[in-house]
PDB file of C-alpha atoms and ligand atoms in Angstrom:
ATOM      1  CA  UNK A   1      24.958  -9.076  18.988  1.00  0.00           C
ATOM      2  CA  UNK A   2      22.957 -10.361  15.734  1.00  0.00           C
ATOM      3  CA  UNK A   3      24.043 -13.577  13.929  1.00  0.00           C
ATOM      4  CA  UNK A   4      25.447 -12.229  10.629  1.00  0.00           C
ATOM      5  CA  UNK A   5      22.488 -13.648   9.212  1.00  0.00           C
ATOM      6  CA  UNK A   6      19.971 -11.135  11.275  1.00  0.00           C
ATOM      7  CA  UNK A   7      22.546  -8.550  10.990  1.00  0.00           C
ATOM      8  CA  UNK A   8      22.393  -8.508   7.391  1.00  0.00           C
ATOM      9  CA  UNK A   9      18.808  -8.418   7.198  1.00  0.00           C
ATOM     10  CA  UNK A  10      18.457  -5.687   9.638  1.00  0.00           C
ATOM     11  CA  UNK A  11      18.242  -2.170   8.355  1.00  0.00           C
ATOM     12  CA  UNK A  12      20.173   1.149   9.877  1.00  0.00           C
ATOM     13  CA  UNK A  13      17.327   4.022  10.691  1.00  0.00           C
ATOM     14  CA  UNK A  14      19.891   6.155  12.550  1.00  0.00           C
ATOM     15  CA  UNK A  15      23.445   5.505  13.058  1.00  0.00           C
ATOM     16  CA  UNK A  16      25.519   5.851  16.086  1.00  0.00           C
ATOM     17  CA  UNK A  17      26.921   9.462  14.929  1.00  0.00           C
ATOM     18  CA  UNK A  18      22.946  10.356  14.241  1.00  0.00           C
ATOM     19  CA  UNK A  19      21.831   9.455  17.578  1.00  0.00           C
ATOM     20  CA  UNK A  20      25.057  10.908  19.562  1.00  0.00           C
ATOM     21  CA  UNK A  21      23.807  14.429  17.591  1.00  0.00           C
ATOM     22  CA  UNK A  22      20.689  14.344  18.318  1.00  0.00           C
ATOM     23  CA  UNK A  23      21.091  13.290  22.142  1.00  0.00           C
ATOM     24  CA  UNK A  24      23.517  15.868  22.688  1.00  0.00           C
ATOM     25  CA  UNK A  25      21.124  18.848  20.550  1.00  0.00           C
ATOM     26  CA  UNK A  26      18.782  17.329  23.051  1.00  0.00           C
ATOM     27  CA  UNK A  27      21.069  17.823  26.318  1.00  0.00           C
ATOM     28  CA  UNK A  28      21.862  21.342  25.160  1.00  0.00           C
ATOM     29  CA  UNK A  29      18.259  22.244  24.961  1.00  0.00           C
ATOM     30  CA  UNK A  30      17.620  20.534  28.573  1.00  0.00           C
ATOM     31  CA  UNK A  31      20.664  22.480  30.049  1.00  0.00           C
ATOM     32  CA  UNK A  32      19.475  25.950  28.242  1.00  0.00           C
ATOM     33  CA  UNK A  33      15.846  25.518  30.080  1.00  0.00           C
ATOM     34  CA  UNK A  34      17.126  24.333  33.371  1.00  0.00           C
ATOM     35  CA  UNK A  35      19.857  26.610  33.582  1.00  0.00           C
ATOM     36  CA  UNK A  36      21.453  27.225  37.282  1.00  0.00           C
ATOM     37  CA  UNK A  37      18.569  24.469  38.284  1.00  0.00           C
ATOM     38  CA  UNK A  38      18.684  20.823  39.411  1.00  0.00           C
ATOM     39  CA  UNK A  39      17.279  18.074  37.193  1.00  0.00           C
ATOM     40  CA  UNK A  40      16.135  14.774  38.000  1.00  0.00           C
ATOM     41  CA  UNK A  41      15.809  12.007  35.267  1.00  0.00           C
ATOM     42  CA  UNK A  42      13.607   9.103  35.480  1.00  0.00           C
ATOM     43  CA  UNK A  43      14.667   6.405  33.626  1.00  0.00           C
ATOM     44  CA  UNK A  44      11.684   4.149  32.278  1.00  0.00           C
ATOM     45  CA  UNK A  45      13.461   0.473  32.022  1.00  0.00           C
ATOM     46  CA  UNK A  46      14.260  -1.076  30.651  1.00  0.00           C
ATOM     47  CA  UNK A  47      14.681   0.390  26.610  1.00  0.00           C
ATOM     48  CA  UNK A  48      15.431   4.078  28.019  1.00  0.00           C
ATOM     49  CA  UNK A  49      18.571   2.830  30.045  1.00  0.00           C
ATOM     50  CA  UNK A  50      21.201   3.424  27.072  1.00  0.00           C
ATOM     51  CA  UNK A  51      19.552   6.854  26.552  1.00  0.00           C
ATOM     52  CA  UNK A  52      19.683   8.064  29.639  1.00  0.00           C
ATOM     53  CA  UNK A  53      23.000   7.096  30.285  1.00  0.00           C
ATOM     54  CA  UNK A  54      24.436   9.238  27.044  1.00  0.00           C
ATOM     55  CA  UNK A  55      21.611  12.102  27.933  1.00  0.00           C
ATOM     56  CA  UNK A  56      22.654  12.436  31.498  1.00  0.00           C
ATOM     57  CA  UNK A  57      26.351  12.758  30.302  1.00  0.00           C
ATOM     58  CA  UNK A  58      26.047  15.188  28.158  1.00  0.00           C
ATOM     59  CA  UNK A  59      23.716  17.935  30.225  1.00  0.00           C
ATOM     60  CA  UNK A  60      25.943  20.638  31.744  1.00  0.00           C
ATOM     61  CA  UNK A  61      23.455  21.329  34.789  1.00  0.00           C
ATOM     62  CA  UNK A  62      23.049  19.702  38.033  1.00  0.00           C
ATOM     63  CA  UNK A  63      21.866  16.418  37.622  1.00  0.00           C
ATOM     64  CA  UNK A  64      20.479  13.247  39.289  1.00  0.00           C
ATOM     65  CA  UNK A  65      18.922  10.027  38.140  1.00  0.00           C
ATOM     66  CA  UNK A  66      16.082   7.182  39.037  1.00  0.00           C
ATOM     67  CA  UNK A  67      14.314   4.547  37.482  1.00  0.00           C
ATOM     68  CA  UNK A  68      10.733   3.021  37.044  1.00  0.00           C
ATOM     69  CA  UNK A  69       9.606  -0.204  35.788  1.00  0.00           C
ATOM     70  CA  UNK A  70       6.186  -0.770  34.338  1.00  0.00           C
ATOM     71  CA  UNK A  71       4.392  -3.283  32.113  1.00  0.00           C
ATOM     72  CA  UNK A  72       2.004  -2.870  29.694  1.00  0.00           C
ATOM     73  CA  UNK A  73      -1.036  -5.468  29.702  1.00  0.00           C
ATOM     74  CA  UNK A  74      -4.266  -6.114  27.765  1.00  0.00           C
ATOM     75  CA  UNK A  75      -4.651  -5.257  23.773  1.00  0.00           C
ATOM     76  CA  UNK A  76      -1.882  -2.630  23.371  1.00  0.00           C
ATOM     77  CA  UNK A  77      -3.784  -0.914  19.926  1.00  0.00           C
ATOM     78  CA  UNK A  78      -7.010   0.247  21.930  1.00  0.00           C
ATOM     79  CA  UNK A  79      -7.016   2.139  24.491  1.00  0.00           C
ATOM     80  CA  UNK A  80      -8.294  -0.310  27.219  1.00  0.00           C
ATOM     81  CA  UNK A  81      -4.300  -1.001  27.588  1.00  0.00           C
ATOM     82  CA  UNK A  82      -3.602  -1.472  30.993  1.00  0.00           C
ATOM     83  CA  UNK A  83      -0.298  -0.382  32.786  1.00  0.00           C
ATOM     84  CA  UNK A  84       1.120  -1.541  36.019  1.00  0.00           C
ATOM     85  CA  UNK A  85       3.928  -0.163  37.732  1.00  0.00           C
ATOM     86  CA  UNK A  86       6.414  -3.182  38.645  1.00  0.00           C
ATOM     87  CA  UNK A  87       9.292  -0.816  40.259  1.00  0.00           C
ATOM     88  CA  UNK A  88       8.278   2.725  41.594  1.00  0.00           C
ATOM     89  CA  UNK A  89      11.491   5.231  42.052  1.00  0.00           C
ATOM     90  CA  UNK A  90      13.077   5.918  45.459  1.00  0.00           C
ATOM     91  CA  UNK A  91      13.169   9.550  44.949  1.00  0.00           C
ATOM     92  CA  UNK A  92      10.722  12.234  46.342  1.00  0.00           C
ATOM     93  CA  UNK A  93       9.226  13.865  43.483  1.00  0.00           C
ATOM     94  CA  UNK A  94       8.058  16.519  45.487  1.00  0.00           C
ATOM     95  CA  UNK A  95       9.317  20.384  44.312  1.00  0.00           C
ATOM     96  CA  UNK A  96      11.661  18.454  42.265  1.00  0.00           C
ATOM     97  CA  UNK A  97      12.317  19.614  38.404  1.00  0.00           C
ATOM     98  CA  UNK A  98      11.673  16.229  36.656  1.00  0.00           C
ATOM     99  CA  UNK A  99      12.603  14.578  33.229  1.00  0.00           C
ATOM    100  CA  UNK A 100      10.785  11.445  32.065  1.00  0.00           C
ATOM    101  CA  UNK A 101      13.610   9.890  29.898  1.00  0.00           C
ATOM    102  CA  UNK A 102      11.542   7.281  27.510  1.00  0.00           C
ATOM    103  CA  UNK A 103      13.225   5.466  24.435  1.00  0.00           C
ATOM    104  CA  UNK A 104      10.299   5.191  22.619  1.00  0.00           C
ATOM    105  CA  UNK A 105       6.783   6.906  22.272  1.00  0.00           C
ATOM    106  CA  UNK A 106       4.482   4.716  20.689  1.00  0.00           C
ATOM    107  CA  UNK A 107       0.507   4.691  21.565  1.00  0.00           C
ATOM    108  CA  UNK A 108       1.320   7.112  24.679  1.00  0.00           C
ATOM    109  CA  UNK A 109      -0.422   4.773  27.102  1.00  0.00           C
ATOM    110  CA  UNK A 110       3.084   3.914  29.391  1.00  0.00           C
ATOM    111  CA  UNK A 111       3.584   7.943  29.343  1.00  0.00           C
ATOM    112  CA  UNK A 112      -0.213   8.822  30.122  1.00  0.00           C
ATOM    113  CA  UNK A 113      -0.015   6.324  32.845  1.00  0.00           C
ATOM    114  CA  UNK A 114       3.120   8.055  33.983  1.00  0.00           C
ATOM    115  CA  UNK A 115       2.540  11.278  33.517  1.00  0.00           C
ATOM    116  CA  UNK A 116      -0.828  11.047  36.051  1.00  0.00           C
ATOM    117  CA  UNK A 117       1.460   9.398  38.353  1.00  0.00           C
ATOM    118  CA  UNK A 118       4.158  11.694  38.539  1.00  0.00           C
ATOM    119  CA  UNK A 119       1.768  14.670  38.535  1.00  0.00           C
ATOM    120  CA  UNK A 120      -0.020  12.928  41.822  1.00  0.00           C
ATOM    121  CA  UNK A 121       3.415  13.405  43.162  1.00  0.00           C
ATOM    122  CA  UNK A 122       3.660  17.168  42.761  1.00  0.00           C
ATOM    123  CA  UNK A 123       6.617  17.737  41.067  1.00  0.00           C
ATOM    124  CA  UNK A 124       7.971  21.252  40.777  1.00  0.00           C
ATOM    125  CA  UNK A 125       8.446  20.998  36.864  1.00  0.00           C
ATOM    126  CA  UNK A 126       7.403  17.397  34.855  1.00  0.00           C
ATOM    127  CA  UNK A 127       9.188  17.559  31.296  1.00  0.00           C
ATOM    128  CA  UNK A 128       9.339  14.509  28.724  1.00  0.00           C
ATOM    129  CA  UNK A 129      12.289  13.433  26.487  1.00  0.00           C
ATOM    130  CA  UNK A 130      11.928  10.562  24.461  1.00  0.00           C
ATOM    131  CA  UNK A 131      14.568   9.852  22.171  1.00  0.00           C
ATOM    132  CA  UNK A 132      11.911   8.109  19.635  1.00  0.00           C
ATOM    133  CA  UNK A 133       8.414   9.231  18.757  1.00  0.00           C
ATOM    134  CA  UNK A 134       5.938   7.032  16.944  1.00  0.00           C
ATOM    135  CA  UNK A 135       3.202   9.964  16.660  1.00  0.00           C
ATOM    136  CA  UNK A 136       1.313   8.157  14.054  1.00  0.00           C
ATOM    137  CA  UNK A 137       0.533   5.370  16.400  1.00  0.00           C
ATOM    138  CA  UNK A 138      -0.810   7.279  19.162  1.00  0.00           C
ATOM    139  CA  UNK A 139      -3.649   7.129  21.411  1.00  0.00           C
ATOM    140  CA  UNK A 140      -3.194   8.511  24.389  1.00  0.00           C
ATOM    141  CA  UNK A 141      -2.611  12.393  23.322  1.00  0.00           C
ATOM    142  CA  UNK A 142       0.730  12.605  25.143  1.00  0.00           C
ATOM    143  CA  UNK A 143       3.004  15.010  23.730  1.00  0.00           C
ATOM    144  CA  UNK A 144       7.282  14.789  24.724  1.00  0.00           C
ATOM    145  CA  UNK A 145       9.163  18.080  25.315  1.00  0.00           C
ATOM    146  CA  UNK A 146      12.594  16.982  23.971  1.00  0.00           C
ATOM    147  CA  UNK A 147      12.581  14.373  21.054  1.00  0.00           C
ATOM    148  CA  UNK A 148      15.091  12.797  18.752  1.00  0.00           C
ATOM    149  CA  UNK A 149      13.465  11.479  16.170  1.00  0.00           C
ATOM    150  CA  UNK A 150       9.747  11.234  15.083  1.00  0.00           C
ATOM    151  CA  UNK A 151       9.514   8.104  13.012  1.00  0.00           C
ATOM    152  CA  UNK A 152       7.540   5.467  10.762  1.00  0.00           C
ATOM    153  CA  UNK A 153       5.450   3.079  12.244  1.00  0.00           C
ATOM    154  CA  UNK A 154       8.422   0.457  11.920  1.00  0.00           C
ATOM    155  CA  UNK A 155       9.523  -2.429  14.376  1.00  0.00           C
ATOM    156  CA  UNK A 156      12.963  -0.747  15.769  1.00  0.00           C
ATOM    157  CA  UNK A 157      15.997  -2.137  18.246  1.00  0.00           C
ATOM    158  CA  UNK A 158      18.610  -1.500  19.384  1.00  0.00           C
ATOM    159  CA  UNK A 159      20.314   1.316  21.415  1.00  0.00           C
ATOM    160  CA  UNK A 160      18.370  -0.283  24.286  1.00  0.00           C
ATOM    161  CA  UNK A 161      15.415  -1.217  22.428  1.00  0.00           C
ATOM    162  CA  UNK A 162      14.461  -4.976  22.133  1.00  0.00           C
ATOM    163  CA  UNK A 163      13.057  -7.649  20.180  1.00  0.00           C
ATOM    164  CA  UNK A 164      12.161 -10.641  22.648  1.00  0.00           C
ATOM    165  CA  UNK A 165      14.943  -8.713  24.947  1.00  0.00           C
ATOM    166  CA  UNK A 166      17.677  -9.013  22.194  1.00  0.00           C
ATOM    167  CA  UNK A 167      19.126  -6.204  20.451  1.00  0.00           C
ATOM    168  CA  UNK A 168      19.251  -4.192  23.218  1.00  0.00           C
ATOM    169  CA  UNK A 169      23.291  -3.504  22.873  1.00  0.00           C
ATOM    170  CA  UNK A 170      23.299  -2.690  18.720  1.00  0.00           C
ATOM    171  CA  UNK A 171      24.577   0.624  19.017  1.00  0.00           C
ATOM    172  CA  UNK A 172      22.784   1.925  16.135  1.00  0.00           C
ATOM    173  CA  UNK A 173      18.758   1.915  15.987  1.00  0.00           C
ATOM    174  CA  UNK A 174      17.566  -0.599  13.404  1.00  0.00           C
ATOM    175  CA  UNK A 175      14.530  -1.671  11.680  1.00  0.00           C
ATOM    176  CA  UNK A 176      13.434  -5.210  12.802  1.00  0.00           C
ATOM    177  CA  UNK A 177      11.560  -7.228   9.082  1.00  0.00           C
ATOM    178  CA  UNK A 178       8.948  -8.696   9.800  1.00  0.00           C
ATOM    179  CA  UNK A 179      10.374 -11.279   8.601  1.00  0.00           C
ATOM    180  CA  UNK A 180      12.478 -11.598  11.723  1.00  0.00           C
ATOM    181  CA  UNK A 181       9.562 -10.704  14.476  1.00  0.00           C
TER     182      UNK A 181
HETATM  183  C1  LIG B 201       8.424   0.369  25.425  1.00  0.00           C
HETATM  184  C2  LIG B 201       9.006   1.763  25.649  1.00  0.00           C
HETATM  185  C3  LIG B 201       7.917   2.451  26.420  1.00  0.00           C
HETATM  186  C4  LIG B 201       6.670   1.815  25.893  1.00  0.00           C
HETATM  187  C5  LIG B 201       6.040   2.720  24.893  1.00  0.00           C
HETATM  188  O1  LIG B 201       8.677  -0.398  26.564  1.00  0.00           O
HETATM  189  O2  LIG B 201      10.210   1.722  26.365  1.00  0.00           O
HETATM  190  O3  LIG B 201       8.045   2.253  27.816  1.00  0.00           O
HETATM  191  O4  LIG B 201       7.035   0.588  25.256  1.00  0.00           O
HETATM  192  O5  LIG B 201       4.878   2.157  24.388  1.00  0.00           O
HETATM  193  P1  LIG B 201       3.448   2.863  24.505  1.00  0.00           P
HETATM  194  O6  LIG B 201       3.623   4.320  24.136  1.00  0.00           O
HETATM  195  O7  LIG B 201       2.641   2.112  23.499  1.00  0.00           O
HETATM  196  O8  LIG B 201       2.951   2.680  25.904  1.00  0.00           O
HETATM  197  P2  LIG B 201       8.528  -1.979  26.594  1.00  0.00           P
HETATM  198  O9  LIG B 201       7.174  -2.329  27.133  1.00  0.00           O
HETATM  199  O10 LIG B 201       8.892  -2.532  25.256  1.00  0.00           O
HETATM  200  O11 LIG B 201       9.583  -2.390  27.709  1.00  0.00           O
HETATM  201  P3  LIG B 201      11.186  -2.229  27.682  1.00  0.00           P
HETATM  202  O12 LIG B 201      11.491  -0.749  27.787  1.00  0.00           O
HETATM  203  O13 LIG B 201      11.635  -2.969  28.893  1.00  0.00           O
HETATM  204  O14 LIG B 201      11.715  -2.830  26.402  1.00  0.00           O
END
């Protein structure tokens, strides 16, 4: 948790009850497409951990879950941004209906590099859910199925999101000053 110094400076862009309405409008709208089906979620860690743990909760279908790992290198604001995978997931992808569950859409380069992956890997159905999308700062013209919240171009943390790998645990999604980054 914040110092109460940072945690007074920090500012509340959705609150707890905000996000916990919006992941489970989210959840319903996953369970209504995949109805009778089997979903599998791919966590992309580490900021999409929280989410996907309240998202996989609340879906009323068949449902199992996976993680990736992958790192972003070079200038992040063009579109020579590099990505690496670090961690691939254990699960066939093959036939499978599949969920990408990010925190965060922001220049689309992580999903763009994901979404070619996964595709490689024939999946029966490839969906996106990102619980955050940054559209103005985009690059890579990705485009998530299920999203929260489309927001600002502001430094957020919390609910898993990080500043320097703090913040993770705030349970509400805050803006960062830049006075504090
Ligand atoms: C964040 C987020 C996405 C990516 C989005 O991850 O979780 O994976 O950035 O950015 P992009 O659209 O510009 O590619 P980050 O690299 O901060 O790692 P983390 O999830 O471990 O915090």
């Amino acid at each position: 948790m914040p110092t109460p110094a940072v945690a007074s400076q920090l500012k509340v862009l959705f609150t707890r009850e905000q996000i916990a309405n919006r992941v489970t409008a989210m959840a319903d709208e996953i369970s209504r497409d995949f109805a009778g089906e089997s979903i599998l979620f791919v966590g992309v860690l580490k900021g999409a951990s929280i989410f996907l743990g309240d998202l996989a909760r609340q879906v009323s279908v068949d449902a199992t879950f996976d993680f990736i790992s992958v790192a972003s290198y070079g200038n992040r604001t063009s579109s020579s941004g590099e990505v690496r995978m670090n961690k691939d997931v254990d699960s066939s992808l093959a036939g499978r209906n599949v969920i990408i569950v990010e925190d965060i859409l922001d220049t689309g380069l992580t999903m763009g590099f994901l979404r070619k992956l996964f595709l490689a890997h024939s999946p029966r159905v490839l969906k996106i859910a990102a619980l955050l999308d940054k559209a103005c700062r985009r690059i890579e013209p990705v485009k998530a199925d299920y999203v929260g919240f489309v927001i600002p171009d502001e430094f957020v943390v919390g609910y898993g999101m990080d500043y320097g790998e703090r913040y993770r645990n705030l349970p509400d999604i805050c803006v960062l000053p830049p006075e504090l980054q």
